[in-house]
Coordinates of C-alpha atoms (C1' of nucleotides) in Angstrom, one line a residue:
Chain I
X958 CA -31.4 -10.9 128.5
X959 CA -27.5 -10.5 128.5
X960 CA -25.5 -13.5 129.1
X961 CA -25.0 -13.9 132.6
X962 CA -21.5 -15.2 132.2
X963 CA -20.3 -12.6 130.3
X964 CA -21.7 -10.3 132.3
X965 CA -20.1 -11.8 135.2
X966 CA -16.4 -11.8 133.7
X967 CA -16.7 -8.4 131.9
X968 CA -18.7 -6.7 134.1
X969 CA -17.1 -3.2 133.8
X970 CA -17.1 -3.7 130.5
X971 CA -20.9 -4.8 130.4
X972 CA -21.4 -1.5 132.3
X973 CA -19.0 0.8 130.2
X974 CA -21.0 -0.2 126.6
X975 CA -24.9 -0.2 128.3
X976 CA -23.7 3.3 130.1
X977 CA -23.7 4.6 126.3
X978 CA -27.2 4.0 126.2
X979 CA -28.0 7.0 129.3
X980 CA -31.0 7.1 131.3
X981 CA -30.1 5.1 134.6
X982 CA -28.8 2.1 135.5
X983 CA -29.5 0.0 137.8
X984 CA -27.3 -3.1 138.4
X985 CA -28.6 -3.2 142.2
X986 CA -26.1 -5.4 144.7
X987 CA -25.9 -7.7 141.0
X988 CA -22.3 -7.7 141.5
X989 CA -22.4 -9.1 144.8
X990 CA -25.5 -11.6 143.7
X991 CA -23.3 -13.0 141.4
X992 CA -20.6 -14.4 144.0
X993 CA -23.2 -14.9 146.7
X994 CA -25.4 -17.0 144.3
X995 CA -22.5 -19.4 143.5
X996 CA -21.3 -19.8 146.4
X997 CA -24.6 -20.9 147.4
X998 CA -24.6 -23.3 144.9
X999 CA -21.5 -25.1 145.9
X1000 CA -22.4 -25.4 149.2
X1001 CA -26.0 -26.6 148.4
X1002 CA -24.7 -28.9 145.8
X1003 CA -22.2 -30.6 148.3
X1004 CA -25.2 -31.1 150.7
X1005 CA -27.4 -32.6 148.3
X1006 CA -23.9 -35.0 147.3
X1007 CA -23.8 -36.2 150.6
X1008 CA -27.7 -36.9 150.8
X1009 CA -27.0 -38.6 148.0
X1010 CA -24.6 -40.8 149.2
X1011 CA -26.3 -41.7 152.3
X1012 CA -29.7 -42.4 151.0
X1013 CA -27.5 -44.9 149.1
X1014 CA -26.5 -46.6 152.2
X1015 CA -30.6 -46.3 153.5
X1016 CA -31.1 -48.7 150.4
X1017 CA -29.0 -51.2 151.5
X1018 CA -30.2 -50.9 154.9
X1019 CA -33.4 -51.1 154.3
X1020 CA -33.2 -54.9 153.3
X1021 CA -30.4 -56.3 155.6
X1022 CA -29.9 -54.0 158.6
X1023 CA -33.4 -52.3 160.0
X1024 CA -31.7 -51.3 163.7
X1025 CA -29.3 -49.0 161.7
X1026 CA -31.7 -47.7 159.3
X1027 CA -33.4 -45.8 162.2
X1028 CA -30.7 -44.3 163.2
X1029 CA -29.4 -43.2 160.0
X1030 CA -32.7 -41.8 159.3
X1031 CA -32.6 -39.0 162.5
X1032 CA -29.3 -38.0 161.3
X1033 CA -30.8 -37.7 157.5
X1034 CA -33.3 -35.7 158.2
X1035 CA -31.5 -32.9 159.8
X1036 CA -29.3 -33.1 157.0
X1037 CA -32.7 -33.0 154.6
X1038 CA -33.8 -29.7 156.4
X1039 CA -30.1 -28.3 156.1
X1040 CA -30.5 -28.6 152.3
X1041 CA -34.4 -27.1 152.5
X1042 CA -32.9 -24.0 154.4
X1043 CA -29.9 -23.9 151.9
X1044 CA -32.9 -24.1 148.9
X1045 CA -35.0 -21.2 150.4
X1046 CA -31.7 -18.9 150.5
X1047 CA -30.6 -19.7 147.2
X1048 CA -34.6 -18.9 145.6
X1049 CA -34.5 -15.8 147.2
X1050 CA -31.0 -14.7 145.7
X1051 CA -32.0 -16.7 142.3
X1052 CA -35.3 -14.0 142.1
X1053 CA -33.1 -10.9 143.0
X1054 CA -30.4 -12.3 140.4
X1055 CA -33.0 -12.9 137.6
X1056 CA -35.4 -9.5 138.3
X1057 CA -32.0 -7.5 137.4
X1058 CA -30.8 -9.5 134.5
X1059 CA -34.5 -8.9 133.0
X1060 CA -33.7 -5.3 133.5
X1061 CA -30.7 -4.6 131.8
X1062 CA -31.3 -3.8 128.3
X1063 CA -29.3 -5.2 125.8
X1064 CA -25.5 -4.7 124.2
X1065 CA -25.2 -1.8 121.7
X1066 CA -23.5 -3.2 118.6
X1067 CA -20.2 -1.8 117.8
X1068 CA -21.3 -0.7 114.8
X1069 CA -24.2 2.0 116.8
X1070 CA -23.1 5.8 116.6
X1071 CA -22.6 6.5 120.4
X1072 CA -24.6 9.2 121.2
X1073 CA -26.6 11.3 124.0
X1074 CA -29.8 12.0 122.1
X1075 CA -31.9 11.3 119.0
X1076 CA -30.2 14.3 117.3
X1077 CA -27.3 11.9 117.2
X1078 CA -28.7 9.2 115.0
X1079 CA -27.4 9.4 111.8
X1080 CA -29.4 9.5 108.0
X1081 CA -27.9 6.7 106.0
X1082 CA -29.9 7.7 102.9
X1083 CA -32.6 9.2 101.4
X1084 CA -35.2 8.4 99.0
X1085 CA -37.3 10.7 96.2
X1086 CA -38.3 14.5 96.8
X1087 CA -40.4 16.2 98.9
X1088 CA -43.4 16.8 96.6
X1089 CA -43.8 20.3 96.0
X1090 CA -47.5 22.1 95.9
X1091 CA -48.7 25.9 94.7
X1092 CA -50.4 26.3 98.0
X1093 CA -50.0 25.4 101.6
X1094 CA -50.0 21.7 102.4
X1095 CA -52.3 20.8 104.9
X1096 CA -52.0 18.5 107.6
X1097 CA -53.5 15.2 107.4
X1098 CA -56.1 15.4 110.0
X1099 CA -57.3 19.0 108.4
X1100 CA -58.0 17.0 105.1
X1101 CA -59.5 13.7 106.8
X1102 CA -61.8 15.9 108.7
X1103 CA -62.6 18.3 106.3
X1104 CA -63.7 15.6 103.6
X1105 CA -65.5 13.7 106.7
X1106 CA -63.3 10.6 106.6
X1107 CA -61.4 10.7 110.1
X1108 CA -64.0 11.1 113.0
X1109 CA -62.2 12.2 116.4
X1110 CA -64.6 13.8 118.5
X1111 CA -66.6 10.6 118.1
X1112 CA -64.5 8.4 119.0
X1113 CA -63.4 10.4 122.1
X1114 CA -67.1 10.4 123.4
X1115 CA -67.1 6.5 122.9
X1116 CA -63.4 5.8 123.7
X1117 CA -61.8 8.6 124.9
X1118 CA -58.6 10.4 123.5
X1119 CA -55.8 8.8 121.4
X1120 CA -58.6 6.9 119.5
X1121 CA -60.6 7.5 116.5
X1122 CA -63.2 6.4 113.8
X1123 CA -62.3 6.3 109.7
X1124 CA -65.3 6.6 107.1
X1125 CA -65.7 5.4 103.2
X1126 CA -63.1 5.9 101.7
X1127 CA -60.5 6.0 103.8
X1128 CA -61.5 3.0 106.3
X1129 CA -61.4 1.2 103.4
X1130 CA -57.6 2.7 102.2
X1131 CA -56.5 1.1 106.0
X1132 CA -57.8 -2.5 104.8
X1133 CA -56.4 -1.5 101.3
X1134 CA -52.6 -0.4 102.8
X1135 CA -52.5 -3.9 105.1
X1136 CA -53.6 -6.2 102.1
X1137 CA -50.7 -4.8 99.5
X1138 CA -48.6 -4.6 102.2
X1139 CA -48.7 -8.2 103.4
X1140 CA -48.5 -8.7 99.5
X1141 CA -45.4 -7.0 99.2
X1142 CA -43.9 -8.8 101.9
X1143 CA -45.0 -12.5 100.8
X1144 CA -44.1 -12.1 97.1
X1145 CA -40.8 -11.1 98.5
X1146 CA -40.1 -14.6 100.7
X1147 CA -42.5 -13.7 104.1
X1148 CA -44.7 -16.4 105.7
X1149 CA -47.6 -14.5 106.7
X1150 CA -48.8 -15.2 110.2
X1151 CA -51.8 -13.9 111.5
X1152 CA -51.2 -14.2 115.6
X1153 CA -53.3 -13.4 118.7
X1154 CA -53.9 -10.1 120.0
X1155 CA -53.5 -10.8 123.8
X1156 CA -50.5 -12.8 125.2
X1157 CA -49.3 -13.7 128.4
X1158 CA -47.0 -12.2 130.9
X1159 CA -44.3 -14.7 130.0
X1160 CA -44.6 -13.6 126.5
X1161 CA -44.3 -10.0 127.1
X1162 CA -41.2 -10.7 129.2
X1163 CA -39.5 -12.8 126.2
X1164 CA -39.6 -9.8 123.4
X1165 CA -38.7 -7.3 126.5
X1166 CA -42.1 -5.7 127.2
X1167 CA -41.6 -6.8 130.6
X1168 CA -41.0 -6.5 133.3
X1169 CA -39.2 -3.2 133.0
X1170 CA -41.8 -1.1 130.9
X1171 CA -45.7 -2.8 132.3
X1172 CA -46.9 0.8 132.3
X1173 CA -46.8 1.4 128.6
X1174 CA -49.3 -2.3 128.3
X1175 CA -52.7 -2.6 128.5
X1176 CA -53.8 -5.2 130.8
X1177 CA -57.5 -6.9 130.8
X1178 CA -59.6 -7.3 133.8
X1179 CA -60.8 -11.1 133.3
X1180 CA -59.6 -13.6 135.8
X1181 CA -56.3 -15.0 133.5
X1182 CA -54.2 -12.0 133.2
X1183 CA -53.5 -11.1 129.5
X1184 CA -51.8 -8.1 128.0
X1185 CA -52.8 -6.4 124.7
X1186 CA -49.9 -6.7 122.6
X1187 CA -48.1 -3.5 121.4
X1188 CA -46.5 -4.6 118.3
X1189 CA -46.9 -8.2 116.7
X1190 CA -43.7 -8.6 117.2
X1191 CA -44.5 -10.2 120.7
X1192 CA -47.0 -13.4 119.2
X1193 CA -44.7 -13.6 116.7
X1194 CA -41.1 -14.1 118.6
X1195 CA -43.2 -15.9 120.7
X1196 CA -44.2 -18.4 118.2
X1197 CA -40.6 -20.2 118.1
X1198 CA -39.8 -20.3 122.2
X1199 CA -38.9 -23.2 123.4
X1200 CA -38.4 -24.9 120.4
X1201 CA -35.0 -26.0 118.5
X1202 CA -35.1 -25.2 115.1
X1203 CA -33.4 -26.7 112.1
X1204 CA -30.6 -24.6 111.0
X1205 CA -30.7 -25.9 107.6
X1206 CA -33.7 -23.6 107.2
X1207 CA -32.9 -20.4 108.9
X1208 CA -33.5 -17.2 108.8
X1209 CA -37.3 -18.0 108.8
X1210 CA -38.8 -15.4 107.8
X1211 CA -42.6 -14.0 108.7
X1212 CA -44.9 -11.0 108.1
X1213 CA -48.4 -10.3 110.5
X1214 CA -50.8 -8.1 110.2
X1215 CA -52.2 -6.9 113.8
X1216 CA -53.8 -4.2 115.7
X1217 CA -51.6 -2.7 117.9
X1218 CA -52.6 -1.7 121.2
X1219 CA -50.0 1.2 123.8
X1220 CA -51.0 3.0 126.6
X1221 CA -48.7 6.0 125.8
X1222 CA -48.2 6.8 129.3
X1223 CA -45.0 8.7 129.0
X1224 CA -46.5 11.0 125.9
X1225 CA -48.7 12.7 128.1
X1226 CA -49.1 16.0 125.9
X1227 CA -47.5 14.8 122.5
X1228 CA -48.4 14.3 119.2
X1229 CA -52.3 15.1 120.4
X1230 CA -53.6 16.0 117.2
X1231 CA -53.8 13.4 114.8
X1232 CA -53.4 9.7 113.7
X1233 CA -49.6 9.9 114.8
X1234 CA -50.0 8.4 117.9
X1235 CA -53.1 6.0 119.1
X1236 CA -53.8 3.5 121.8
X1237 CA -54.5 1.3 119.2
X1238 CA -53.0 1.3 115.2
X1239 CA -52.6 -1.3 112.5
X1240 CA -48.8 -2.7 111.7
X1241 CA -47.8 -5.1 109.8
X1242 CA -44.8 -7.1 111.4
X1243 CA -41.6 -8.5 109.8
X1244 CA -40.1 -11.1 111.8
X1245 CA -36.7 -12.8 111.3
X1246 CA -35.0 -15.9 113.2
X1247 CA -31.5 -16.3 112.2
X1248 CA -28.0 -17.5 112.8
X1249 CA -26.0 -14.7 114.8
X1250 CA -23.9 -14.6 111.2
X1251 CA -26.4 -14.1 109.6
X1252 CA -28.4 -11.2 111.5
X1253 CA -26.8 -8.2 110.3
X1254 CA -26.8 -8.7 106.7
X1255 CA -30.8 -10.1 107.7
X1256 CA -31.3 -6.6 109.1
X1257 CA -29.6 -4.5 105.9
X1258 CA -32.3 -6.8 104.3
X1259 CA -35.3 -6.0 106.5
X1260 CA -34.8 -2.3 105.9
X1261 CA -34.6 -3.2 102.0
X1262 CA -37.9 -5.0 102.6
X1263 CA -39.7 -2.3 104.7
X1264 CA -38.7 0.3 102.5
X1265 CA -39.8 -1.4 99.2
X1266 CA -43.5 -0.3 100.2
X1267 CA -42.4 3.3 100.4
X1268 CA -40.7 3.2 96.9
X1269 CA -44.0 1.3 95.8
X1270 CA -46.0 4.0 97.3
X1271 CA -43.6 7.2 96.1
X1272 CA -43.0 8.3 99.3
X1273 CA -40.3 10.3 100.2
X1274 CA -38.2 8.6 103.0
X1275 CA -34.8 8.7 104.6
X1276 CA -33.0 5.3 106.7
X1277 CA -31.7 6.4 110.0
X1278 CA -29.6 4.5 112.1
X1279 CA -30.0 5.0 115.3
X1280 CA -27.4 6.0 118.1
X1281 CA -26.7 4.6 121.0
X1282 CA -29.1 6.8 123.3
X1283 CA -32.1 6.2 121.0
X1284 CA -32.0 2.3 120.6
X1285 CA -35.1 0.3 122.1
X1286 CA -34.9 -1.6 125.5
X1287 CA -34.4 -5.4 123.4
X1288 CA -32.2 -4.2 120.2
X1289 CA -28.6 -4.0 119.9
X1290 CA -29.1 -2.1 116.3
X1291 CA -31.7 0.2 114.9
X1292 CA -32.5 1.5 111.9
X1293 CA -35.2 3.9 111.7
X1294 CA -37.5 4.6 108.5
X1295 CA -38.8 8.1 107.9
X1296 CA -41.5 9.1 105.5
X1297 CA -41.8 12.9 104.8
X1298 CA -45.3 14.5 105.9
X1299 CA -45.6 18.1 103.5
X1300 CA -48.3 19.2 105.9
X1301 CA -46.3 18.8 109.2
X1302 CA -43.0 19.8 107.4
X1303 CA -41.4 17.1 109.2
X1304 CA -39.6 13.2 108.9
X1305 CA -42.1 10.8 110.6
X1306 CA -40.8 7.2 112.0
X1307 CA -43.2 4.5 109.9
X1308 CA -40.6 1.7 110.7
X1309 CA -38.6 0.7 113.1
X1310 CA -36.0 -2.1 112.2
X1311 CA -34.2 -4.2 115.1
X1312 CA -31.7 -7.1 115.1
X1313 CA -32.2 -8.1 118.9
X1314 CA -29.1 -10.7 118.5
X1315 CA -29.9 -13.5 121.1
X1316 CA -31.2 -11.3 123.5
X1317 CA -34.9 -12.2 123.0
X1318 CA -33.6 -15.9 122.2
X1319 CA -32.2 -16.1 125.5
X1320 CA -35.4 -15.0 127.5
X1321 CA -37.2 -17.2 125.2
X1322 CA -35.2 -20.2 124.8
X1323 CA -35.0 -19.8 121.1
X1324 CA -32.6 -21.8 119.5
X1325 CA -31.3 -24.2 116.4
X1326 CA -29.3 -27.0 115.6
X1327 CA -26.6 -25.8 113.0
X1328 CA -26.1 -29.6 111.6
X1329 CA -27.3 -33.1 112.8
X1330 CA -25.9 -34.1 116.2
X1331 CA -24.4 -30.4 116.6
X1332 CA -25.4 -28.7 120.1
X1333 CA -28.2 -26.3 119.8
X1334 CA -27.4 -22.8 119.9
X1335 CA -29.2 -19.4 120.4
X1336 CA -31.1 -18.0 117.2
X1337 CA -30.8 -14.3 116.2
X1338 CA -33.9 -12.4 116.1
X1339 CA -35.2 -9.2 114.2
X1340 CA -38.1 -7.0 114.2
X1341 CA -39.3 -4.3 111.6
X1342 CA -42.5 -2.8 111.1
X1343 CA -43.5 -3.2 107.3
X1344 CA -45.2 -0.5 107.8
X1345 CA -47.2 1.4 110.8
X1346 CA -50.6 1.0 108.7
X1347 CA -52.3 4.6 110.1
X1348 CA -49.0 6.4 109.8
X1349 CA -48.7 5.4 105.9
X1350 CA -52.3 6.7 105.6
X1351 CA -50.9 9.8 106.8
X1352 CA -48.6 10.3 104.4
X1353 CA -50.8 9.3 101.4
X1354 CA -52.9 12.0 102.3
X1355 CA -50.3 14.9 102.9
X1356 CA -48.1 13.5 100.0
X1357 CA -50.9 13.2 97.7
X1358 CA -53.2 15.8 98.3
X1359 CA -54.3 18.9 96.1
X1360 CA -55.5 22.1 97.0
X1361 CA -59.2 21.5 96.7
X1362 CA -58.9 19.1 99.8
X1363 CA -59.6 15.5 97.2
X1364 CA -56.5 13.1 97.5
X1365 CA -55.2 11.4 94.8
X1366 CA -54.0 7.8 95.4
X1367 CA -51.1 6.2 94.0
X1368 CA -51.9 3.6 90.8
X1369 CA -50.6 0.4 93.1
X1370 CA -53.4 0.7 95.4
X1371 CA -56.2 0.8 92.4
X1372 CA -56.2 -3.3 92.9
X1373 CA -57.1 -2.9 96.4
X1374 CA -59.4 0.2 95.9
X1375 CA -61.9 -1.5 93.9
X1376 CA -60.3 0.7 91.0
X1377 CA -60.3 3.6 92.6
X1378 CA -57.6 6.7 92.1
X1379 CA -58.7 9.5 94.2
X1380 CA -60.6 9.3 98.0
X1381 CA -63.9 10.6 97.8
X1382 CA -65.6 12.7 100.9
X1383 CA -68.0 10.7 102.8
Chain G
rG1092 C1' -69.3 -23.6 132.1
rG1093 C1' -69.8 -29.3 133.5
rA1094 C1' -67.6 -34.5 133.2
rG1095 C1' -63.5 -37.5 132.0
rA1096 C1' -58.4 -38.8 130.1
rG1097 C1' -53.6 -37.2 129.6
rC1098 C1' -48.7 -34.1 130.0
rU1099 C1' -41.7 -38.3 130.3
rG1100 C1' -35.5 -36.6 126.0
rG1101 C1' -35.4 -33.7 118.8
rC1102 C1' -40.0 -37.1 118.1
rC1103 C1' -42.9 -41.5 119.7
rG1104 C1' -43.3 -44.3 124.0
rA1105 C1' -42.3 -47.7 128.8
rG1106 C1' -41.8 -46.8 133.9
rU1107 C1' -43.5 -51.3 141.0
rG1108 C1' -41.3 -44.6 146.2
rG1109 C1' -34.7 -46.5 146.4
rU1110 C1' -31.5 -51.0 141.2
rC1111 C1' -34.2 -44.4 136.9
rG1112 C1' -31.2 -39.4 133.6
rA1113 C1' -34.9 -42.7 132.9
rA1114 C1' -36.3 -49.3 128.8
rG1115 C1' -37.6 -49.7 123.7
rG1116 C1' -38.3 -47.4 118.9
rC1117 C1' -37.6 -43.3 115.3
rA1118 C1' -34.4 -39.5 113.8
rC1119 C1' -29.3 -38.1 114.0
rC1120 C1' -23.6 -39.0 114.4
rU1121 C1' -19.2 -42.4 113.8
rG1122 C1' -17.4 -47.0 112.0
rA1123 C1' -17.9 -51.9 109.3
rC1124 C1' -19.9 -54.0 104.8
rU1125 C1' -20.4 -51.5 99.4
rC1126 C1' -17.8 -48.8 93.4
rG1127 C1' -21.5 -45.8 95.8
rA1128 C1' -26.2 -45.8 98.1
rA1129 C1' -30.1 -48.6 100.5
rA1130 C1' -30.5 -52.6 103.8
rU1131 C1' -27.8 -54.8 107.8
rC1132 C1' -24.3 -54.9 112.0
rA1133 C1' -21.3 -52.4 116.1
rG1134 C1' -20.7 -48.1 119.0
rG1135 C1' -22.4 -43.2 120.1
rC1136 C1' -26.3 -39.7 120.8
rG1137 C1' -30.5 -34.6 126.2
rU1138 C1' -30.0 -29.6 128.6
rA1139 C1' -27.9 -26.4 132.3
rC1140 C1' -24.5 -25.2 136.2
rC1141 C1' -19.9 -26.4 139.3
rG1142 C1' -14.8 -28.5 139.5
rG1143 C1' -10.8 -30.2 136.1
rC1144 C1' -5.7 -28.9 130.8
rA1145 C1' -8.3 -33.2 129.7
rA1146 C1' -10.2 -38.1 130.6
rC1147 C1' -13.8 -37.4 133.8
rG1148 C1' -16.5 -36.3 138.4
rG1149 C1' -20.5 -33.6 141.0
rU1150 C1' -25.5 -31.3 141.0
rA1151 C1' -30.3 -30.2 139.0
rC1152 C1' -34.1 -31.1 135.4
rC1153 C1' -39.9 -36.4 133.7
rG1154 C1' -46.0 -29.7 132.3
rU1155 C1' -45.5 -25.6 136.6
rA1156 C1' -45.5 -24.5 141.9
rG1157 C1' -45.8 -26.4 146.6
rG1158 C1' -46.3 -30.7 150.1
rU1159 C1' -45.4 -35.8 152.3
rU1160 C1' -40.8 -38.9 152.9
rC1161 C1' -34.3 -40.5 155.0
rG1162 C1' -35.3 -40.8 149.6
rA1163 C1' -40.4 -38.7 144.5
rA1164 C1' -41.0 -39.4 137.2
rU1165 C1' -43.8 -42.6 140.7
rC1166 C1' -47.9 -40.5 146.5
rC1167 C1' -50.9 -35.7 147.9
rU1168 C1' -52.6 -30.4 146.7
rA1169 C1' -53.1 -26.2 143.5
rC1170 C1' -52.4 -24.2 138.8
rG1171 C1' -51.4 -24.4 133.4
rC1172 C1' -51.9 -26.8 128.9
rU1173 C1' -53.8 -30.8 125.4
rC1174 C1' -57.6 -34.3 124.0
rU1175 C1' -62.8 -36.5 124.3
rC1176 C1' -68.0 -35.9 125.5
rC1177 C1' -72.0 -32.4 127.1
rG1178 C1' -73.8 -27.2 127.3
rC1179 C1' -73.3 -22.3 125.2
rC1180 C1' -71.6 -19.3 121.2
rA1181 C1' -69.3 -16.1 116.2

RNA sequence: GGAGAGCUGGCCGAGUGGUCGAAGGCACCUGACUCGAAAUCAGGCGUACCGGCAACGGUACCGUAGGUUCGAAUCCUACGCUCUCCGCCA
């Protein structure tokens, strides 16, 4: 959530910067809200002074002069249901108020490329080479299938599309990839967390889930309503609301494993062949709660962090910041990580790092205490997948495969394989 | 799933329908004492919004949402959460 009081005194401003982001919108009558909403206030608050005032006097009537406290008491109560009326009015334009502010994304930092489309994002770096093979590279789901260790049609006749079933070998590379990445990650500072799978509504509104995007969750049917969370990033933010940290200890700093669970409505059509894109996928999460000085330089770090597994692994990657037009709904900066697939010829997102500023704090209520008596102020928080689990696997077996259809595995994974250097068919 | 107890400030904890933004304690801040610290003493110390240059004043907030009342932390209803016991279960 923006701050409403900046909003308020910079509102073409406000509208100028989010404009940057396209798509529409929709500020609704907020401009108006705003004046009618404190105008309310006044007035309600000047009623409620003069209740006040004159329940003071029913006090003091009440022991010495019974006669008057009758009639003071008609004259209250029509004042009482003047400040009930005045309440419902300003609830209704308090819920009109709030429903946009939750819809407005947030700020673009000035440091974002402005720009109309992803082909505006920029390539910081890149990492390594593209591995180069004497025959054509195959895509990854050609080699999982052929050696039987990715089952789709399976999995659609128990599921349906968008979901699938890994054998042997390569089941076991998943549980391998999460394990040395969550090693990675805690030998490197991370707490590791390992958080529920289905939060509430509230939750999904703090981390900007909701309200604006309920179409892409998956909701359950049992009588509490829960969502399936999309990224651990939602438990994880989550875990901090409401609370006042110490600022002697910031940034915290936390990595989770979990499976990850979209509905994919709006890829209707897209990346249909494959692992690339699933209802449900293994991440592990980074997650970073900081001062707002010391965001940025958290998120440089955060990228350095994320991208330490693809080194480790020998993948070939490039950092992309993202432009304005291409940043997600809660981030006000985004750098993008992209692995090279030899089969699809193409850059892949495996990460997606995020310094949400106090956006998310706000909607949360996350804050800290800089020093000892010092007023508590909004945290910082930051996001980063470290890495889409499935989407590494991908790139193991298109970067690593030989013509034969076997896959070699790099030697960092041998720990977690039991020993083992290349995937066997199953 | 059944029965009971509870939910108050950063934390613990008192609270009779008006004298309660709320005792007391801890933590924290400032000062005194001290070479310094500890201990002790004095004062301060919630959040948000509105008005004001400021001092300060006003309003709201005692799990959440309603209700009763001139007036609710206090009474009523629903819901959420925590704890204890029973049942079930990995």
């Amino acid at each position: 959530m923006l701050d409403p009081k900046k909003v308020a005194q910079n509102f073409d401003a406000v509208v100028e910067r989010l404009s940057t982001r396209g798509g529409n919108l929709d500020f609704g009558d907020f401009r108006a809200l705003i004046a009618e909403r404190s105008a309310l206030y006044v007035s309600l608050e000047s009623l409620q002074a003069k209740r006040n005032a004159a329940n003071e006097e029913m006090k003091r009537a009440a022991k010495q002069d019974p006669a008057a406290l009758e009639r003071l008491r008609g004259d209250l109560r029509t004042l009482s249901q003047e400040i009930k009326e005045k309440e419902r009015q300003l609830a209704a334009v308090e819920e009109r108020y709030q429903a946009v502010l939750l819809t407005l994304p947030n700020l673009p930092d000035p440091s974002v490329p402005v720009g109309t489309s992803e082909a505006d994002n920029v390539v910081v770096r890149t990492w390594g080479e593209p591995p180069r093979f004497p025959f054509t590279a195959k895509q990854h789901f050609e080699i999982g299938e052929q050696q039987g260790l990715l089952d789709f049609e399976r999995a659609a006749k128990v599921s349906g599309s968008r979901f699938v079933f890994y054998r042997g070998d390569l089941a076991r590379l998943e549980r391998a990839l999460v394990s040395f990445m969550i090693d990675v990650h805690t030998e490197r500072g991370y707490t590791e967390l390992l958080p529920p799978y289905l939060v509430s509504r509230a939750a999904m509104t703090v981390t900007g889930q909701l309200p604006k995007f309920e179409d892409d969750a998956f909701e359950t049917a049992g009588p509490d309503e829960r969502f399936l969370i999309p990224t651990a990033e939602v438990p994880v933010t989550n875990y901090h609301a409401d609370e006042i940290l110490d600022g002697e200890r910031l940034p915290l700093r936390y990595c989770a494993f979990s499976p990850c669970f979209r509905a994919e409505a709006g890829a209707a059509g897209r990346d249909t062949r494959g692992l690339i894109r699933m209802h449900q996928f293994h991440k592990v999460e980074l997650v970073k709660f900081t001062k707002p000085e010391q965001s940025m330089e958290a998120l440089e770090r955060m990228v350095d962090d994320a991208t330490e597994v693809l080194r480790r692994l020998g993948l070939h990657h490039r950092v992309v910041l993202l432009c304005t037009a291409d940043l997600g709904f809660a981030s006000m900066k985004t750098y993008d990580l992209e692995v090279w697939l030899p089969g699809a010829g193409t850059f892949r997102e495996i990460s997606s790092c995020s310094n949400c500023g106090d956006f998310q704090a706000r909607r949360g209520m996350i804050r800290f205490r800089p020093a000892p008596g010092e007023k508590p102020q909004l945290c910082h928080t930051l996001n980063g997948s470290g890495l889409a689990v499935g989407r590494t696997l991908v790139a193991l077996l298109e970067n690593y495969q030989r013509e034969d259809g076997t896959v070699r595995l790099p030697d960092v994974l041998a720990p977690y394989m039991g020993g083992r250097t290349e995937l066997r068919s199953a």
